[in-house]
Short mmCIF file of C-alpha atoms in Angstrom, two decimals:
data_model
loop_
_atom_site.label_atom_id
_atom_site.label_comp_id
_atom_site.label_asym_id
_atom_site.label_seq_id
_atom_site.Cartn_x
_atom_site.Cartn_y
_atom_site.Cartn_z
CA UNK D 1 14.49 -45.34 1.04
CA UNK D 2 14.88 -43.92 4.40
CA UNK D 3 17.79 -42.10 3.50
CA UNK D 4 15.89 -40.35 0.82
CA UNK D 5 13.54 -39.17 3.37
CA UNK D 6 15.59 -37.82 5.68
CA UNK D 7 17.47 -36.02 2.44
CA UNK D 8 14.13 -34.41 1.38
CA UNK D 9 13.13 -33.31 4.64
CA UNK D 10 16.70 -31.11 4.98
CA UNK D 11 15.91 -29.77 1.90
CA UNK D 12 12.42 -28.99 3.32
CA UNK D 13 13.92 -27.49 6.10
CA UNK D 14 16.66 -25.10 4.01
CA UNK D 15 13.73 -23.93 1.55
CA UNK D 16 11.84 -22.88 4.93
CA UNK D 17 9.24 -25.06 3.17
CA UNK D 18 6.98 -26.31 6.07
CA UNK D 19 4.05 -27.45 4.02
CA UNK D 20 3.60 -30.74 5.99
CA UNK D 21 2.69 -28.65 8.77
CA UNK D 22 -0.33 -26.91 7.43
CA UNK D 23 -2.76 -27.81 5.26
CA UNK D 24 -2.95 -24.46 3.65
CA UNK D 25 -4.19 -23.31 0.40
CA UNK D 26 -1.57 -24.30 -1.11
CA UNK D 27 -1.70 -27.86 -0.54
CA UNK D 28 -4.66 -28.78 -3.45
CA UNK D 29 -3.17 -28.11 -7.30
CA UNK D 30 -6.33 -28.38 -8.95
CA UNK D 31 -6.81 -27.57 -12.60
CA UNK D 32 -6.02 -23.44 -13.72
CA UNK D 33 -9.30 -23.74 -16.19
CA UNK D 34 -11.73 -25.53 -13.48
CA UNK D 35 -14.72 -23.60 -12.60
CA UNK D 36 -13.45 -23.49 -9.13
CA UNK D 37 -10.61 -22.13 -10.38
CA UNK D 38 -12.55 -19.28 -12.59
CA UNK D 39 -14.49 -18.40 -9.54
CA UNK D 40 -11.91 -16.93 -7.61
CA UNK D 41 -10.28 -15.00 -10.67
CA UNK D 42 -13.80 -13.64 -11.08
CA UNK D 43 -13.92 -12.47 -7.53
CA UNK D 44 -10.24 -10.92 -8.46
CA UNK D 45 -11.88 -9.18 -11.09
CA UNK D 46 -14.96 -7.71 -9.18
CA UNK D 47 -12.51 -6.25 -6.50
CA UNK D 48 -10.30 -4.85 -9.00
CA UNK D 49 -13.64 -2.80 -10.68
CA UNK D 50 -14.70 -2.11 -6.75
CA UNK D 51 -11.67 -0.38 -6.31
CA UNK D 52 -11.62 1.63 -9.53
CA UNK D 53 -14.84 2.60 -9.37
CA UNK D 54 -14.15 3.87 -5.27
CA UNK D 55 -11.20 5.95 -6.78
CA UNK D 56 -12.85 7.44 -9.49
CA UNK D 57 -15.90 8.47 -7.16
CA UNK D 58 -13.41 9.59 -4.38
CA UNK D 59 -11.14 11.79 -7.58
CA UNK D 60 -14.22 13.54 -8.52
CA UNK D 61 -15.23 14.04 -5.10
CA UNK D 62 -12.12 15.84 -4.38
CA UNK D 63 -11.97 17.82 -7.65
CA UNK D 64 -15.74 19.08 -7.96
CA UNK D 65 -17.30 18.91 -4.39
CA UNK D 66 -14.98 19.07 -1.57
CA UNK D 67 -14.51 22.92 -1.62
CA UNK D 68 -17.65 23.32 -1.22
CA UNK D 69 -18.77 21.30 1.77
CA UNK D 70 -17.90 21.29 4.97
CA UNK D 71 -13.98 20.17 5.79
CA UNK D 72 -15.30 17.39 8.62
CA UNK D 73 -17.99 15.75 6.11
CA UNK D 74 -15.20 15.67 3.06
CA UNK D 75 -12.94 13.74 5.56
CA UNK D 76 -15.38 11.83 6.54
CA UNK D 77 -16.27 10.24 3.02
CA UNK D 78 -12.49 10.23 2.29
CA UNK D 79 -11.19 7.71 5.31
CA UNK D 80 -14.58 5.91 4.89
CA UNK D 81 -13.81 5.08 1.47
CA UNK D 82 -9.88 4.65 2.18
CA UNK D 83 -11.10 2.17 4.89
CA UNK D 84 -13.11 0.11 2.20
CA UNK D 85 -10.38 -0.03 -0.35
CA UNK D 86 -7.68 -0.63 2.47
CA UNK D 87 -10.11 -3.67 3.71
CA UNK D 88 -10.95 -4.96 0.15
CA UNK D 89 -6.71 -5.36 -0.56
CA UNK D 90 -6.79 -6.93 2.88
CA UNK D 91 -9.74 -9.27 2.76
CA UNK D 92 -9.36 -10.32 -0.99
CA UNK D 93 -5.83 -9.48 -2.49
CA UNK D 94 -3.71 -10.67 0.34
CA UNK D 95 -6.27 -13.97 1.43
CA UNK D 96 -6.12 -12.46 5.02
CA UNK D 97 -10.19 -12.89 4.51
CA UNK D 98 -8.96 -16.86 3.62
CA UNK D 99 -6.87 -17.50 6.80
CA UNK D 100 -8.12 -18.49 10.36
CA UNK D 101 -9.70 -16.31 12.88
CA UNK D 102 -7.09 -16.40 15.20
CA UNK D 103 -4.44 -15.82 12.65
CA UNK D 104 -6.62 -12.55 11.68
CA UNK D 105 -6.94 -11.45 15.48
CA UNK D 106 -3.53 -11.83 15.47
CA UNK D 107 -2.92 -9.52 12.67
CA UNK D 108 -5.28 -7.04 13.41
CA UNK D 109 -5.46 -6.35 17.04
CA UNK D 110 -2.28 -4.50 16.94
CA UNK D 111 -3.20 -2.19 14.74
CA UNK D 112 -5.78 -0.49 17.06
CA UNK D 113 -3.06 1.41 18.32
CA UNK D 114 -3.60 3.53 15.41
CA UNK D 115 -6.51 4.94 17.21
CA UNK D 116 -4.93 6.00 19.89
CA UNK D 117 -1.99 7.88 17.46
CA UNK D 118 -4.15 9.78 15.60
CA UNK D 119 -6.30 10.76 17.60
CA UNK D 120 -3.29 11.40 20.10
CA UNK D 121 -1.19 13.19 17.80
CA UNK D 122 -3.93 15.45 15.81
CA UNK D 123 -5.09 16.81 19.28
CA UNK D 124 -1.88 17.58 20.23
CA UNK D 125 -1.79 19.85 16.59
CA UNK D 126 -4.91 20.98 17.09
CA UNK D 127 -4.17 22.52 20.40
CA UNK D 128 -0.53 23.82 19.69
CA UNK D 129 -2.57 25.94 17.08
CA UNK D 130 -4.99 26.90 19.15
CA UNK D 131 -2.59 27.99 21.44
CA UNK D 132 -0.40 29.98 19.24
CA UNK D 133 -2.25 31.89 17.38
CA UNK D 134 -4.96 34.87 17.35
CA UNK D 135 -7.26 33.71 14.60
CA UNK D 136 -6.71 30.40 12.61
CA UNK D 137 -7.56 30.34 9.41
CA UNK D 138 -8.42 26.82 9.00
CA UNK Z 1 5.24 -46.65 14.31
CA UNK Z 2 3.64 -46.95 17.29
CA UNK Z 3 5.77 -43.34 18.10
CA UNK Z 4 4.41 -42.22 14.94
CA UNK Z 5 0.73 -43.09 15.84
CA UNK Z 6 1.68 -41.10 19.21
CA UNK Z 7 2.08 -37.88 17.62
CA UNK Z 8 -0.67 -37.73 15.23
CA UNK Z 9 -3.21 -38.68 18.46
CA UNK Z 10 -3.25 -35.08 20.33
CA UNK Z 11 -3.81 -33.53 16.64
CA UNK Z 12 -6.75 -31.82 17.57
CA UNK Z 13 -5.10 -29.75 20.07
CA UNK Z 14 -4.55 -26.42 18.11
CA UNK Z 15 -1.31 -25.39 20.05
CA UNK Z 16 -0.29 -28.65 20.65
CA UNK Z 17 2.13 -28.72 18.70
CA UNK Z 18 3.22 -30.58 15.34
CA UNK Z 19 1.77 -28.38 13.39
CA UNK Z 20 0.81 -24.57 12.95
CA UNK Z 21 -1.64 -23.31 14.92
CA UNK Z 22 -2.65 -20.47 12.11
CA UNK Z 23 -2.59 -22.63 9.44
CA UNK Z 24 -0.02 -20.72 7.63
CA UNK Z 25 3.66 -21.88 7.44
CA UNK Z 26 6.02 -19.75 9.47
CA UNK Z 27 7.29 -17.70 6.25
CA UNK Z 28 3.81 -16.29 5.63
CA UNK Z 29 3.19 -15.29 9.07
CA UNK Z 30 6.60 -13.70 9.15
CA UNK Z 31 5.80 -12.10 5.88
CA UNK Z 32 2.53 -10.63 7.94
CA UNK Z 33 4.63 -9.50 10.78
CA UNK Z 34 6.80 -7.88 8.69
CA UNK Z 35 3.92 -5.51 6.91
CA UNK Z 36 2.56 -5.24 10.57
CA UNK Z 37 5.87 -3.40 11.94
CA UNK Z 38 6.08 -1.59 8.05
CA UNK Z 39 2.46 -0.19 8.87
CA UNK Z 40 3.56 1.22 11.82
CA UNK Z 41 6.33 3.17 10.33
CA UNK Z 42 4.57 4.30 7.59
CA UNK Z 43 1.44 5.02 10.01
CA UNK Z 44 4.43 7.22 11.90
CA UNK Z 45 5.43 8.89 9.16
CA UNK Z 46 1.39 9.75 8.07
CA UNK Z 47 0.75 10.66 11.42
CA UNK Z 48 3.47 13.37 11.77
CA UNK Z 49 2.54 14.69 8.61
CA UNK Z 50 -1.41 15.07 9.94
CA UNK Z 51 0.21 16.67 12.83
CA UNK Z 52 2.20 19.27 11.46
CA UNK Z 53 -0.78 19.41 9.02
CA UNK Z 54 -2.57 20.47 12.06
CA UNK Z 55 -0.73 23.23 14.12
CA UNK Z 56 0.08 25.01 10.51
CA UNK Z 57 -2.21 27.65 10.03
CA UNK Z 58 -2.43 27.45 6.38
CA UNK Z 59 -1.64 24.23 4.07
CA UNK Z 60 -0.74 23.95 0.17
CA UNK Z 61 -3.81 22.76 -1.71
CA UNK Z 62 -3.75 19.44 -3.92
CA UNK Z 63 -5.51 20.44 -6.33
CA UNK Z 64 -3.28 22.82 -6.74
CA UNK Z 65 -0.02 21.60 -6.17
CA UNK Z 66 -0.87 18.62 -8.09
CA UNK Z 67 -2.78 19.69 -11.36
CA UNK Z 68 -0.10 19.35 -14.22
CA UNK Z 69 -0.05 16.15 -16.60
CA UNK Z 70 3.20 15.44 -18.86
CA UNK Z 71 3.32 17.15 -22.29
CA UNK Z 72 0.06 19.03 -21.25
CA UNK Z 73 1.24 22.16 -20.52
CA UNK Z 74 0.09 24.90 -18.25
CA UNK Z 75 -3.48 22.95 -18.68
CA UNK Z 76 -5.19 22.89 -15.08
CA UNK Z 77 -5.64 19.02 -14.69
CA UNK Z 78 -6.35 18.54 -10.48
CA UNK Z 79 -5.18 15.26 -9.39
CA UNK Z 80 -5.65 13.35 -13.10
CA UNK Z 81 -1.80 12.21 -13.08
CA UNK Z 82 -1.99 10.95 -9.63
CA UNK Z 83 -5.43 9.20 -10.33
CA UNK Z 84 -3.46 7.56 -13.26
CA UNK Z 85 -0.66 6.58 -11.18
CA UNK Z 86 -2.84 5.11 -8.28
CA UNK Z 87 -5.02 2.99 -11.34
CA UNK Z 88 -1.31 1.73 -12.54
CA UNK Z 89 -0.80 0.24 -8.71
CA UNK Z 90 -4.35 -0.88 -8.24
CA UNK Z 91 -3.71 -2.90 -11.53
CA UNK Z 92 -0.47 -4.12 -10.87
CA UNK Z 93 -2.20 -5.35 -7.56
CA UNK Z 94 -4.66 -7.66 -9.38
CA UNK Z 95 -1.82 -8.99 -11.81
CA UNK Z 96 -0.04 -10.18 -8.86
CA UNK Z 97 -2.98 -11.32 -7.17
CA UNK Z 98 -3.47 -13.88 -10.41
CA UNK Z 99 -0.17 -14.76 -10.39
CA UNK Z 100 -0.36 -15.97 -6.86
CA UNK Z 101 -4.12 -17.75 -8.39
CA UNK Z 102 -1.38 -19.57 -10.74
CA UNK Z 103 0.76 -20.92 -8.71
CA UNK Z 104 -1.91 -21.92 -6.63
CA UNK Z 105 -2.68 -24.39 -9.49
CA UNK Z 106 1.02 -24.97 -10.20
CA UNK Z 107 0.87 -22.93 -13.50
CA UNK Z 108 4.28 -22.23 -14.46
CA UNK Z 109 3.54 -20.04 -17.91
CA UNK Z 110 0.48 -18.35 -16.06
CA UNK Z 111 2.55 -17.13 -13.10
CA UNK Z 112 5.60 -15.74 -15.42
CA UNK Z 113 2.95 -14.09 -17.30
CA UNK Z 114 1.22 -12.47 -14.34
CA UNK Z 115 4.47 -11.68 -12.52
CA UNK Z 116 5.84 -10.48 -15.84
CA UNK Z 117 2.76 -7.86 -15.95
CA UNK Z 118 3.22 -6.88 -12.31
CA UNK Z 119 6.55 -5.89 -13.30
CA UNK Z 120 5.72 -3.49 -16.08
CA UNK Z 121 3.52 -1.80 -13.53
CA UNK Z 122 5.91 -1.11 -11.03
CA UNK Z 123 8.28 0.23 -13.27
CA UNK Z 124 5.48 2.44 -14.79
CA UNK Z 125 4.42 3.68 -11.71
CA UNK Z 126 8.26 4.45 -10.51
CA UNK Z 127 8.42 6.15 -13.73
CA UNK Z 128 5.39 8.14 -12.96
CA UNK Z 129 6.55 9.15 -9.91
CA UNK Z 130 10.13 10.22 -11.69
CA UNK Z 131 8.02 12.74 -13.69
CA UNK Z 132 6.62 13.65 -10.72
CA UNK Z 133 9.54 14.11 -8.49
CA UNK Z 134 10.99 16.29 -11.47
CA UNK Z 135 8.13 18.67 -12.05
CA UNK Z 136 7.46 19.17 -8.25
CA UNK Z 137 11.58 19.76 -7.99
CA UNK Z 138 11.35 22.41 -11.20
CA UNK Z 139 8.72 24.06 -9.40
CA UNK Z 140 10.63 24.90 -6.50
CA UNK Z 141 9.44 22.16 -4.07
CA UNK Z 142 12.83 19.78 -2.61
CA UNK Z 143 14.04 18.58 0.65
CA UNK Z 144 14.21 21.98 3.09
CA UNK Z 145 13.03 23.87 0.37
CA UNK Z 146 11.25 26.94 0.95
CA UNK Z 147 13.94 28.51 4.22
CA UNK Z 148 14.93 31.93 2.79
CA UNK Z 149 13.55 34.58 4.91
CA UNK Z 150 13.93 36.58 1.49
CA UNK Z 151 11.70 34.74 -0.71
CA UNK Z 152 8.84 36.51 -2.93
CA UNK Z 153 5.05 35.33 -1.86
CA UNK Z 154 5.18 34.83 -5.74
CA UNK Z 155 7.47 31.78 -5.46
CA UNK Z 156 4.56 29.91 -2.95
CA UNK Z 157 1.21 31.56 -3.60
CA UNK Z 158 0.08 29.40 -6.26
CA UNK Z 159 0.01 26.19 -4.31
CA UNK Z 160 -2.48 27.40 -2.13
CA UNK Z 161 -6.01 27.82 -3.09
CA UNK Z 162 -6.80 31.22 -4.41
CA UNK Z 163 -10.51 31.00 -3.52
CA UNK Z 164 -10.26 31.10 0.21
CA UNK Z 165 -9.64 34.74 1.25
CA UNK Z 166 -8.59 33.80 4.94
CA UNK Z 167 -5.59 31.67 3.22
CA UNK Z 168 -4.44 34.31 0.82
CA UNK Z 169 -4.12 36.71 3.85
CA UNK Z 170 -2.29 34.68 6.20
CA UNK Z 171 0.05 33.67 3.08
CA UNK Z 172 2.91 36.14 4.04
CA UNK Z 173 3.04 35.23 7.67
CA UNK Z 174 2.67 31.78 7.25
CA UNK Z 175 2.82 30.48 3.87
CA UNK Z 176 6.71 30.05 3.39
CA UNK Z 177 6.86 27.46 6.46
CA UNK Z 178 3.93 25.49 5.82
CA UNK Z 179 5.41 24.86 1.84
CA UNK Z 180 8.72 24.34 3.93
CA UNK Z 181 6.54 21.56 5.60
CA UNK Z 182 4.52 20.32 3.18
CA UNK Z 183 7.27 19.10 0.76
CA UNK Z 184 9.29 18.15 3.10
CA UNK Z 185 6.72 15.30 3.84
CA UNK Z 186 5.05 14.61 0.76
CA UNK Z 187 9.34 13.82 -0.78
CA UNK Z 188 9.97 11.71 2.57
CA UNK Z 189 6.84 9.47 2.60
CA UNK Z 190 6.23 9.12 -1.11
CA UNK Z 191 10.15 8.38 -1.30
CA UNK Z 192 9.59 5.98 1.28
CA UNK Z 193 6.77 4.42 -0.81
CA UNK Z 194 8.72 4.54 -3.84
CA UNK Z 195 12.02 2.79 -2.09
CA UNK Z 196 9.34 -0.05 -0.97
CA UNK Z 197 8.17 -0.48 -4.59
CA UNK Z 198 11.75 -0.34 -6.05
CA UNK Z 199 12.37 -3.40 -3.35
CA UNK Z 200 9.02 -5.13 -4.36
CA UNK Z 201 10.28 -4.76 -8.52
CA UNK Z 202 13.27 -6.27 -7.39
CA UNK Z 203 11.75 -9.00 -5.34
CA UNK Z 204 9.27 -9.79 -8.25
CA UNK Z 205 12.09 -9.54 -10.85
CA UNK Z 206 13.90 -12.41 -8.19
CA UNK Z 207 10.77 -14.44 -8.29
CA UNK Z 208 10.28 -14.25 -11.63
CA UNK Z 209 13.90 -15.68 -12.43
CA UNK Z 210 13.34 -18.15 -10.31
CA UNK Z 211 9.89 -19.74 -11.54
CA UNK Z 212 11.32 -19.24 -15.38
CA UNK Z 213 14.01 -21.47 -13.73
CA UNK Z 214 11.76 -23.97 -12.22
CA UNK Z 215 12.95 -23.83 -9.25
CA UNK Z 216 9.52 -23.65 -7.90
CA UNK Z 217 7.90 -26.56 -9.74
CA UNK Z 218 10.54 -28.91 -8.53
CA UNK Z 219 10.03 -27.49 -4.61
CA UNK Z 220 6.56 -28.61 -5.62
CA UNK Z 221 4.79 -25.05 -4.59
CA UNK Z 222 4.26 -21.31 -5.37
CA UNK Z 223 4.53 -19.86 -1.98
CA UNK Z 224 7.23 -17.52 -2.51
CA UNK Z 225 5.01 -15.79 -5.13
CA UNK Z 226 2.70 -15.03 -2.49
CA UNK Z 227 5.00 -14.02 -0.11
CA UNK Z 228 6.30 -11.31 -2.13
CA UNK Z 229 2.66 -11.33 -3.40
CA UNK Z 230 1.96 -9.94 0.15
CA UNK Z 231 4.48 -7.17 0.40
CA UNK Z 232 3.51 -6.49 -3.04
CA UNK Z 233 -0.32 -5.84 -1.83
CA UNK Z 234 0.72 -3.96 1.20
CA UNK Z 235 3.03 -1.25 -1.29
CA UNK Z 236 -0.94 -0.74 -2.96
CA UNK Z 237 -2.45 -0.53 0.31
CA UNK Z 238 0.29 2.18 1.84
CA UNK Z 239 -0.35 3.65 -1.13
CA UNK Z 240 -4.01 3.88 -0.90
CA UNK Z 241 -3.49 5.80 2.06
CA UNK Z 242 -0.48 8.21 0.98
CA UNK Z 243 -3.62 8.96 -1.58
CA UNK Z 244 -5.56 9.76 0.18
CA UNK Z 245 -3.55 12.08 2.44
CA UNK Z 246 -1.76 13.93 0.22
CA UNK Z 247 -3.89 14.32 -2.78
CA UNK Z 248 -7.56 14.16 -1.05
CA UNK Z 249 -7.56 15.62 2.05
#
């Protein structure tokens, strides 16, 4: 009996399979049809027509509108809406909504450097145009 | 046993030990460190592009550049192909998502029919962005593309906008270069892209063979699905923002 045990947890180890030290998600195998079940593939399902419908708005935004206003307020409503879809995917498609705070702190925190980049780096273009030429057309 | 009543005691200590302190197993967070250091090299890669974006004086526009649709001609479509190719991801996105939901539940058909689906969208997409690749290629557009000192305004002109005045004028002066630059990007990061969803087919393609095999109903869990559910999400989210910065902005 022992010897079994010891056999399954090598095997645990080689499949990187580490299940008795979390008690994740993946830990209850419930029934595919329960309503609990149906819940969460509904919740799948709203995301999916929130994305869509963000797309479709930010397509004709781009085709109809955003010659005609001004180039700040069109990039504006772009990243904005980027930002949602990009935190939807996050939140809901890859469960990072699901996990711990600390896990998501984790996860996120780094990626404030971004910030710093653009803003950084699109100065820095900015300014090297500026500098370089007489009258910039953009 | 009384050892074994000695470790489960200082349980409630997150970082004690014994178990994980994010309640995810180590493959999963690896999986998420992973996408963190890929979103920094495709933020690099986005980022340079913005930048040369912003010291060029004039800049192809997307509507322009990207406005023709397979068998449809000369017809002026703006950014309806691309639309179609970012709804193939978005869906492939949610079939994955489900098949992850399946093997949640330890449904073996439902994740090979999910993961199956997934597939067909990646490969559609990849096609799309053949088609793509082709047409932009017959049009002129390449890797370092656009360097003759001798080449016609003719060969450029119409991927700029032909409303804005200011544009059209500064066209011979600065036009050639900022073509030059543009597809010089837009092949390096959507080939980028496009390498990381010919990986994720593969991966799926892996997992899939391996579920039809069982091999994950007799390890007694799905979690390689959503592992390469994960990178699978993060190819839709990269693109999400390749989108938007080519084709919206």
């Amino acid at each position: 009996m022992s010897q079994h045990h010891s056999q399954n947890e090598i095997q645990h180890y080689y499949e990187g399979d580490q299940s008795k030290l979390y008690s994740g998600i993946m830990q209850h195998h419930g029934d595919i049809n329960s309503s609990e079940s149906k819940k969460q593939v509904g919740r799948i399902w709203k995301v999916f027509w929130i994305l869509l419908v963000v797309t479709v708005v930010e397509v004709i935004l781009g085709m109809f509108f955003s010659h005609h206003m001004p180039k700040a307020l069109v990039a504006f409503f772009f990243l904005a809406l980027t930002l949602l879809k990009a935190g939807y995917i996050v939140a809901i498609f890859m469960h990072l909504g699901d996990e711990i705070k600390s896990f998501l702190i984790t996860v996120l925190i780094p990626l404030t450097l971004f910030i710093w980049f653009i803003i950084a780096f699109l100065a820095d273009g900015g300014f090297w145009l500026f500098m370089n030429s007489t009258s910039p057309t953009r | 046993m009384s050892q074994a009543t000695a470790t489960t005691a200082p349980e409630t200590k997150m970082w004690g030990g014994g178990r994980s302190p994010f309640n995810v197993s180590y493959g999963k967070i690896m999986m998420w460190f992973f996408l963190l250091s890929d979103s920094f090299t495709f933020g690099a890669l986005l980022i340079a592009y913005g930048t040369t974006r912003f010291f060029s004086a004039v800049w192809p526009d997307p509507n322009q550049v990207f406005k023709s649709f397979p068998f449809m001609g000369e017809a002026n479509l703006p950014l309806l192909f691309v639309s179609l190719m970012t709804f193939i991801l978005i869906m492939s996105s949610v079939t994955m998502v489900l098949a992850v939901h399946a093997g949640h539940y330890g449904d073996k058909q439902g994740v090979i029919k999910w993961m199956l689906w997934t597939i067909v969208g990646g490969i559609c997409f990849l096609s799309c962005q053949a088609w793509e690749w082709t047409h932009l290629h017959s049009e002129g557009g390449w890797w370092g593309s656009f360097t003759d000192a001798s080449t016609p305004i003719s060969a450029f002109h119409h991927f700029f906008s032909p409303h804005k005045e200011a544009v059209q004028a500064a066209l011979p002066a600065h036009g050639m270069q900022a073509t030059h630059d543009f597809f010089n990007y837009f092949f390096t990061i959507t080939g980028f892209h496009g390498a990381h969803v010919t990986s994720g087919v593969i991966f799926n393609i892996v997992i899939l063979i391996n579920t039809v095999n069982g091999t994950y109903e007799r390890r007694g869990h799905y979690e390689m699905v959503e592992k390469v559910g994960l990178y699978w999400h993060f190819v839709d989210l990269v693109w999400v923002f390749v989108f938007t910065c080519f084709y919206l902005l």
